[in-house]
Amino acid sequence: MITSLGKLMMHWLSQTGGAAEMVRSIGFWLVRSRFEFKQFVRQSVVIGVESFGVTALTSLFTGMVLALQAGNTINSIFGDPIYVGTIVSFSLIRELGPVLTGVVVAGRAGAAVTAHIGTMAVTEQLDALHTLGTNPTQYLVIPRMFAFLLTMPILTVFSNFFGIIGGWLVAVYALGVPGEIYTSDITTFMDVNDFMHGFLKSFVFAFLVATVCCYKGISTRGGAEGVGKATTGAVVTCIVMILVLDYFLTAILTAFGI
């Protein structure tokens, strides 16, 4: 058991060190080579625009479920579904918006990034880039990193919006809460710090997803089976790390009054 635990720890440390080295390489090539703007725009479309539909749908129904559960619970206690808007908005903007967006983007765009780079790795296309004098980090990783950093915060904002709209629909048409009361609950109790709390988290999650998925892709070995394992491992790692980091980010941001 101790041997297995040691091997697992060494594997984790090796993976963490490899990802850290890739991040260092990003900084190195970012200041010493031209930025692949066309690749950045293309990846922004693939990661951001094409993930919009599933992110919006997920958030819409999450907001609807939150409103329904909160309204029914509060109604059973106080006899009136009060503060539904407050509960839905705070839950989405501070926590569920960035977390759900990160999970959805990791499952959709992150998996695609890992599979694409992983396929290039096992078919020796990365070696071909080296032969042609192009560094894979410069050409493949940096555009995708910045595409994640640009699109995930924007998707988080839209995720919050659609979630609040979903809560409004349930509150008004299923719980009988006046729409003015629902919106008033949001504007009365929420301020800029609440929005920034979730918005800052989205940048950290974007960096995490980009780093894990690009590194898993570059380090892929073992043909088609290796690509499948790398893709699965990237998505699972991203989801677990998002949930783990969410706690520590919440503690840090709260300590700074955000």
C-alpha positions as YAML, in Angstrom:
chain: A
units: angstrom
residues:
- id: 1
  name: MET
  ca: [0.00, 0.00, 0.00]
- id: 2
  name: ILE
  ca: [2.84, 2.38, 0.88]
- id: 3
  name: THR
  ca: [4.54, 1.56, -2.43]
- id: 4
  name: SER
  ca: [1.36, 2.29, -4.37]
- id: 5
  name: LEU
  ca: [0.86, 5.54, -2.49]
- id: 6
  name: GLY
  ca: [4.45, 6.53, -3.21]
- id: 7
  name: LYS
  ca: [4.06, 5.80, -6.93]
- id: 8
  name: LEU
  ca: [0.85, 7.81, -7.01]
- id: 9
  name: MET
  ca: [2.53, 10.73, -5.28]
- id: 10
  name: MET
  ca: [5.51, 10.60, -7.66]
- id: 11
  name: HIS
  ca: [3.17, 10.52, -10.65]
- id: 12
  name: TRP
  ca: [1.24, 13.51, -9.32]
- id: 13
  name: LEU
  ca: [4.44, 15.45, -8.64]
- id: 14
  name: SER
  ca: [5.74, 14.61, -12.11]
- id: 15
  name: GLN
  ca: [2.52, 15.81, -13.72]
- id: 16
  name: THR
  ca: [2.50, 19.00, -11.64]
- id: 17
  name: GLY
  ca: [6.12, 19.70, -12.48]
- id: 18
  name: GLY
  ca: [5.49, 19.13, -16.19]
- id: 19
  name: ALA
  ca: [2.54, 21.51, -16.15]
- id: 20
  name: ALA
  ca: [4.60, 24.13, -14.28]
- id: 21
  name: GLU
  ca: [7.37, 23.80, -16.88]
- id: 22
  name: MET
  ca: [4.81, 24.33, -19.65]
- id: 23
  name: VAL
  ca: [3.57, 27.50, -17.92]
- id: 24
  name: ARG
  ca: [7.17, 28.72, -17.67]
- id: 25
  name: SER
  ca: [7.58, 28.00, -21.37]
- id: 26
  name: ILE
  ca: [4.47, 30.07, -22.09]
- id: 27
  name: GLY
  ca: [6.04, 33.07, -20.38]
- id: 28
  name: PHE
  ca: [9.30, 32.52, -22.24]
- id: 29
  name: TRP
  ca: [7.78, 32.34, -25.72]
- id: 30
  name: LEU
  ca: [5.21, 35.03, -25.06]
- id: 31
  name: VAL
  ca: [7.88, 37.72, -24.85]
- id: 32
  name: ARG
  ca: [10.21, 36.27, -27.49]
- id: 33
  name: SER
  ca: [7.94, 35.45, -30.42]
- id: 34
  name: ARG
  ca: [5.01, 36.88, -32.29]
- id: 35
  name: PHE
  ca: [1.51, 36.17, -31.04]
- id: 36
  name: GLU
  ca: [-0.49, 33.76, -33.23]
- id: 37
  name: PHE
  ca: [-3.52, 36.02, -33.53]
- id: 38
  name: LYS
  ca: [-5.36, 33.92, -36.14]
- id: 39
  name: GLN
  ca: [-5.03, 30.84, -33.97]
- id: 40
  name: PHE
  ca: [-6.24, 32.85, -30.98]
- id: 41
  name: VAL
  ca: [-9.38, 34.01, -32.83]
- id: 42
  name: ARG
  ca: [-10.06, 30.50, -34.14]
- id: 43
  name: GLN
  ca: [-9.71, 28.97, -30.69]
- id: 44
  name: SER
  ca: [-11.83, 31.70, -29.12]
- id: 45
  name: VAL
  ca: [-14.65, 30.69, -31.46]
- id: 46
  name: VAL
  ca: [-14.20, 26.99, -30.73]
- id: 47
  name: ILE
  ca: [-13.88, 27.42, -26.97]
- id: 48
  name: GLY
  ca: [-16.22, 30.35, -26.36]
- id: 49
  name: VAL
  ca: [-18.82, 30.75, -29.08]
- id: 50
  name: GLU
  ca: [-19.43, 27.03, -29.59]
- id: 51
  name: SER
  ca: [-19.76, 26.50, -25.82]
- id: 52
  name: PHE
  ca: [-22.32, 29.27, -25.43]
- id: 53
  name: GLY
  ca: [-25.42, 27.16, -26.10]
- id: 54
  name: VAL
  ca: [-24.71, 24.37, -23.63]
- id: 55
  name: THR
  ca: [-23.52, 26.86, -20.99]
- id: 56
  name: ALA
  ca: [-26.65, 28.99, -21.34]
- id: 57
  name: LEU
  ca: [-28.97, 25.96, -21.22]
- id: 58
  name: THR
  ca: [-27.21, 24.53, -18.17]
- id: 59
  name: SER
  ca: [-27.41, 27.83, -16.31]
- id: 60
  name: LEU
  ca: [-31.02, 28.48, -17.30]
- id: 61
  name: PHE
  ca: [-32.26, 25.26, -15.76]
- id: 62
  name: THR
  ca: [-29.93, 25.57, -12.78]
- id: 63
  name: GLY
  ca: [-31.54, 28.93, -12.00]
- id: 64
  name: MET
  ca: [-34.99, 27.39, -12.45]
- id: 65
  name: VAL
  ca: [-34.20, 24.55, -10.05]
- id: 66
  name: LEU
  ca: [-32.71, 26.96, -7.50]
- id: 67
  name: ALA
  ca: [-35.80, 29.15, -7.59]
- id: 68
  name: LEU
  ca: [-38.16, 26.18, -7.32]
- id: 69
  name: GLN
  ca: [-36.32, 24.58, -4.41]
- id: 70
  name: ALA
  ca: [-35.75, 27.86, -2.57]
- id: 71
  name: GLY
  ca: [-39.34, 29.02, -3.09]
- id: 72
  name: ASN
  ca: [-40.89, 25.76, -1.92]
- id: 73
  name: THR
  ca: [-38.59, 25.52, 1.10]
- id: 74
  name: ILE
  ca: [-39.13, 29.11, 2.22]
- id: 75
  name: ASN
  ca: [-42.86, 28.82, 1.55]
- id: 76
  name: SER
  ca: [-43.11, 25.77, 3.80]
- id: 77
  name: ILE
  ca: [-41.31, 27.63, 6.62]
- id: 78
  name: PHE
  ca: [-42.67, 31.18, 6.37]
- id: 79
  name: GLY
  ca: [-45.79, 30.65, 4.30]
- id: 80
  name: ASP
  ca: [-44.52, 33.01, 1.58]
- id: 81
  name: PRO
  ca: [-41.71, 32.53, -1.02]
- id: 82
  name: ILE
  ca: [-39.69, 35.58, 0.00]
- id: 83
  name: TYR
  ca: [-36.13, 36.44, -1.06]
- id: 84
  name: VAL
  ca: [-36.12, 33.96, -3.96]
- id: 85
  name: GLY
  ca: [-34.31, 36.47, -6.16]
- id: 86
  name: THR
  ca: [-31.65, 37.02, -3.52]
- id: 87
  name: ILE
  ca: [-30.98, 33.31, -3.07]
- id: 88
  name: VAL
  ca: [-30.84, 32.59, -6.81]
- id: 89
  name: SER
  ca: [-28.64, 35.56, -7.68]
- id: 90
  name: PHE
  ca: [-26.15, 35.09, -4.84]
- id: 91
  name: SER
  ca: [-25.88, 31.35, -5.48]
- id: 92
  name: LEU
  ca: [-25.25, 31.86, -9.19]
- id: 93
  name: ILE
  ca: [-23.05, 34.94, -9.24]
- id: 94
  name: ARG
  ca: [-20.78, 34.00, -6.35]
- id: 95
  name: GLU
  ca: [-20.55, 30.22, -6.79]
- id: 96
  name: LEU
  ca: [-22.54, 28.26, -9.33]
- id: 97
  name: GLY
  ca: [-21.99, 30.57, -12.31]
- id: 98
  name: PRO
  ca: [-18.19, 30.27, -12.50]
- id: 99
  name: VAL
  ca: [-18.13, 26.66, -11.28]
- id: 100
  name: LEU
  ca: [-20.74, 25.38, -13.74]
- id: 101
  name: THR
  ca: [-19.16, 27.34, -16.58]
- id: 102
  name: GLY
  ca: [-15.77, 25.89, -15.75]
- id: 103
  name: VAL
  ca: [-17.14, 22.34, -15.61]
- id: 104
  name: VAL
  ca: [-19.10, 22.70, -18.86]
- id: 105
  name: VAL
  ca: [-16.21, 24.30, -20.75]
- id: 106
  name: ALA
  ca: [-13.79, 21.68, -19.44]
- id: 107
  name: GLY
  ca: [-16.12, 18.89, -20.53]
- id: 108
  name: ARG
  ca: [-16.71, 20.33, -23.96]
- id: 109
  name: ALA
  ca: [-13.88, 22.60, -25.12]
- id: 110
  name: GLY
  ca: [-11.21, 21.24, -22.76]
- id: 111
  name: ALA
  ca: [-11.74, 17.70, -23.97]
- id: 112
  name: ALA
  ca: [-11.53, 18.88, -27.58]
- id: 113
  name: VAL
  ca: [-8.27, 20.74, -26.92]
- id: 114
  name: THR
  ca: [-6.71, 17.70, -25.23]
- id: 115
  name: ALA
  ca: [-7.84, 15.35, -28.00]
- id: 116
  name: HIS
  ca: [-6.58, 17.66, -30.74]
- id: 117
  name: ILE
  ca: [-3.14, 18.27, -29.25]
- id: 118
  name: GLY
  ca: [-2.92, 14.64, -28.11]
- id: 119
  name: THR
  ca: [-3.61, 13.39, -31.62]
- id: 120
  name: MET
  ca: [-0.86, 15.68, -32.92]
- id: 121
  name: ALA
  ca: [1.49, 14.28, -30.27]
- id: 122
  name: VAL
  ca: [0.91, 10.59, -31.06]
- id: 123
  name: THR
  ca: [1.10, 11.16, -34.82]
- id: 124
  name: GLU
  ca: [4.44, 13.00, -34.40]
- id: 125
  name: GLN
  ca: [3.07, 16.31, -35.69]
- id: 126
  name: LEU
  ca: [4.58, 18.09, -32.68]
- id: 127
  name: ASP
  ca: [7.99, 16.76, -33.70]
- id: 128
  name: ALA
  ca: [7.31, 18.03, -37.21]
- id: 129
  name: LEU
  ca: [6.64, 21.51, -35.79]
- id: 130
  name: HIS
  ca: [10.02, 21.39, -34.03]
- id: 131
  name: THR
  ca: [11.65, 20.35, -37.29]
- id: 132
  name: LEU
  ca: [10.09, 23.32, -39.07]
- id: 133
  name: GLY
  ca: [11.41, 25.68, -36.40]
- id: 134
  name: THR
  ca: [8.06, 26.28, -34.70]
- id: 135
  name: ASN
  ca: [7.71, 25.71, -30.98]
- id: 136
  name: PRO
  ca: [4.46, 23.85, -30.07]
- id: 137
  name: THR
  ca: [3.99, 26.02, -26.99]
- id: 138
  name: GLN
  ca: [4.11, 29.17, -29.09]
- id: 139
  name: TYR
  ca: [1.85, 27.84, -31.86]
- id: 140
  name: LEU
  ca: [-0.60, 25.62, -29.96]
- id: 141
  name: VAL
  ca: [-0.63, 26.39, -26.23]
- id: 142
  name: ILE
  ca: [-0.42, 30.19, -26.01]
- id: 143
  name: PRO
  ca: [-3.40, 30.92, -28.34]
- id: 144
  name: ARG
  ca: [-5.54, 28.38, -26.49]
- id: 145
  name: MET
  ca: [-4.48, 29.70, -23.09]
- id: 146
  name: PHE
  ca: [-5.50, 33.25, -23.97]
- id: 147
  name: ALA
  ca: [-8.69, 32.03, -25.66]
- id: 148
  name: PHE
  ca: [-9.72, 30.34, -22.40]
- id: 149
  name: LEU
  ca: [-8.80, 33.43, -20.38]
- id: 150
  name: LEU
  ca: [-10.89, 35.65, -22.67]
- id: 151
  name: THR
  ca: [-13.96, 33.50, -23.23]
- id: 152
  name: MET
  ca: [-14.60, 31.82, -19.87]
- id: 153
  name: PRO
  ca: [-15.19, 35.06, -17.89]
- id: 154
  name: ILE
  ca: [-17.53, 36.24, -20.68]
- id: 155
  name: LEU
  ca: [-19.35, 32.91, -20.62]
- id: 156
  name: THR
  ca: [-19.62, 33.22, -16.83]
- id: 157
  name: VAL
  ca: [-21.36, 36.58, -17.16]
- id: 158
  name: PHE
  ca: [-23.86, 35.12, -19.64]
- id: 159
  name: SER
  ca: [-24.23, 32.08, -17.39]
- id: 160
  name: ASN
  ca: [-25.22, 34.33, -14.48]
- id: 161
  name: PHE
  ca: [-27.67, 36.21, -16.68]
- id: 162
  name: PHE
  ca: [-29.44, 33.12, -18.01]
- id: 163
  name: GLY
  ca: [-29.54, 31.55, -14.54]
- id: 164
  name: ILE
  ca: [-31.22, 34.63, -13.08]
- id: 165
  name: ILE
  ca: [-33.67, 34.68, -16.00]
- id: 166
  name: GLY
  ca: [-34.50, 31.02, -15.33]
- id: 167
  name: GLY
  ca: [-35.09, 31.82, -11.67]
- id: 168
  name: TRP
  ca: [-37.31, 34.75, -12.65]
- id: 169
  name: LEU
  ca: [-39.47, 32.53, -14.87]
- id: 170
  name: VAL
  ca: [-40.07, 30.02, -12.09]
- id: 171
  name: ALA
  ca: [-40.54, 32.67, -9.40]
- id: 172
  name: VAL
  ca: [-43.14, 34.59, -11.43]
- id: 173
  name: TYR
  ca: [-45.04, 31.82, -13.19]
- id: 174
  name: ALA
  ca: [-44.71, 28.90, -10.75]
- id: 175
  name: LEU
  ca: [-44.39, 30.55, -7.33]
- id: 176
  name: GLY
  ca: [-46.45, 33.68, -7.91]
- id: 177
  name: VAL
  ca: [-43.71, 36.10, -6.90]
- id: 178
  name: PRO
  ca: [-44.13, 39.51, -8.58]
- id: 179
  name: GLY
  ca: [-41.32, 40.20, -11.05]
- id: 180
  name: GLU
  ca: [-40.61, 43.57, -9.43]
- id: 181
  name: ILE
  ca: [-40.05, 41.88, -6.07]
- id: 182
  name: TYR
  ca: [-37.69, 39.34, -7.63]
- id: 183
  name: THR
  ca: [-35.52, 42.01, -9.26]
- id: 184
  name: SER
  ca: [-35.72, 44.24, -6.19]
- id: 185
  name: ASP
  ca: [-34.33, 41.44, -4.03]
- id: 186
  name: ILE
  ca: [-31.32, 41.29, -6.34]
- id: 187
  name: THR
  ca: [-30.59, 45.01, -6.62]
- id: 188
  name: THR
  ca: [-31.15, 45.68, -2.92]
- id: 189
  name: PHE
  ca: [-28.77, 43.14, -1.44]
- id: 190
  name: MET
  ca: [-26.13, 42.63, -4.16]
- id: 191
  name: ASP
  ca: [-23.17, 44.92, -4.87]
- id: 192
  name: VAL
  ca: [-20.10, 44.99, -7.12]
- id: 193
  name: ASN
  ca: [-18.02, 42.85, -4.76]
- id: 194
  name: ASP
  ca: [-20.47, 39.97, -5.15]
- id: 195
  name: PHE
  ca: [-20.10, 40.11, -8.93]
- id: 196
  name: MET
  ca: [-16.30, 40.38, -8.73]
- id: 197
  name: HIS
  ca: [-16.18, 37.39, -6.38]
- id: 198
  name: GLY
  ca: [-17.41, 35.04, -9.10]
- id: 199
  name: PHE
  ca: [-15.82, 36.94, -11.98]
- id: 200
  name: LEU
  ca: [-12.31, 36.62, -10.52]
- id: 201
  name: LYS
  ca: [-12.87, 32.92, -9.95]
- id: 202
  name: SER
  ca: [-13.62, 32.46, -13.65]
- id: 203
  name: PHE
  ca: [-10.10, 33.66, -14.58]
- id: 204
  name: VAL
  ca: [-8.51, 31.14, -12.21]
- id: 205
  name: PHE
  ca: [-10.70, 28.33, -13.54]
- id: 206
  name: ALA
  ca: [-9.88, 29.36, -17.12]
- id: 207
  name: PHE
  ca: [-6.16, 29.22, -16.40]
- id: 208
  name: LEU
  ca: [-6.58, 25.83, -14.69]
- id: 209
  name: VAL
  ca: [-8.56, 24.28, -17.55]
- id: 210
  name: ALA
  ca: [-6.19, 25.62, -20.20]
- id: 211
  name: THR
  ca: [-3.09, 24.42, -18.34]
- id: 212
  name: VAL
  ca: [-4.39, 20.93, -17.57]
- id: 213
  name: CYS
  ca: [-5.88, 20.27, -21.00]
- id: 214
  name: CYS
  ca: [-2.90, 21.58, -22.98]
- id: 215
  name: TYR
  ca: [-0.40, 19.71, -20.82]
- id: 216
  name: LYS
  ca: [-2.38, 16.46, -20.99]
- id: 217
  name: GLY
  ca: [-2.48, 16.84, -24.76]
- id: 218
  name: ILE
  ca: [1.23, 17.53, -25.18]
- id: 219
  name: SER
  ca: [2.23, 14.67, -22.86]
- id: 220
  name: THR
  ca: [-0.05, 12.13, -24.58]
- id: 221
  name: ARG
  ca: [1.57, 8.81, -25.46]
- id: 222
  name: GLY
  ca: [0.29, 5.45, -26.66]
- id: 223
  name: GLY
  ca: [-1.66, 6.02, -29.86]
- id: 224
  name: ALA
  ca: [-5.44, 6.29, -30.03]
- id: 225
  name: GLU
  ca: [-5.89, 4.62, -26.64]
- id: 226
  name: GLY
  ca: [-3.53, 7.17, -25.10]
- id: 227
  name: VAL
  ca: [-5.54, 10.04, -26.59]
- id: 228
  name: GLY
  ca: [-8.71, 8.66, -25.00]
- id: 229
  name: LYS
  ca: [-7.04, 8.25, -21.61]
- id: 230
  name: ALA
  ca: [-5.51, 11.73, -21.78]
- id: 231
  name: THR
  ca: [-8.86, 13.31, -22.67]
- id: 232
  name: THR
  ca: [-10.69, 11.52, -19.86]
- id: 233
  name: GLY
  ca: [-7.92, 12.34, -17.39]
- id: 234
  name: ALA
  ca: [-7.93, 16.02, -18.38]
- id: 235
  name: VAL
  ca: [-11.68, 16.42, -17.90]
- id: 236
  name: VAL
  ca: [-11.73, 14.55, -14.58]
- id: 237
  name: THR
  ca: [-8.74, 16.50, -13.27]
- id: 238
  name: CYS
  ca: [-10.29, 19.83, -14.29]
- id: 239
  name: ILE
  ca: [-13.62, 19.08, -12.63]
- id: 240
  name: VAL
  ca: [-12.04, 17.89, -9.38]
- id: 241
  name: MET
  ca: [-9.58, 20.78, -9.25]
- id: 242
  name: ILE
  ca: [-12.31, 23.35, -9.96]
- id: 243
  name: LEU
  ca: [-14.33, 22.09, -7.02]
- id: 244
  name: VAL
  ca: [-11.27, 21.95, -4.75]
- id: 245
  name: LEU
  ca: [-10.00, 25.39, -5.78]
- id: 246
  name: ASP
  ca: [-13.45, 26.89, -5.38]
- id: 247
  name: TYR
  ca: [-13.28, 26.41, -1.62]
- id: 248
  name: PHE
  ca: [-9.84, 28.00, -1.26]
- id: 249
  name: LEU
  ca: [-10.68, 30.85, -3.63]
- id: 250
  name: THR
  ca: [-13.86, 31.54, -1.65]
- id: 251
  name: ALA
  ca: [-11.88, 31.65, 1.59]
- id: 252
  name: ILE
  ca: [-9.19, 33.95, 0.11]
- id: 253
  name: LEU
  ca: [-11.60, 36.34, -1.59]
- id: 254
  name: THR
  ca: [-13.81, 36.52, 1.50]
- id: 255
  name: ALA
  ca: [-10.76, 37.30, 3.64]
- id: 256
  name: PHE
  ca: [-10.02, 40.25, 1.32]
- id: 257
  name: GLY
  ca: [-13.61, 41.45, 1.57]
- id: 258
  name: ILE
  ca: [-14.60, 40.47, -1.96]
...
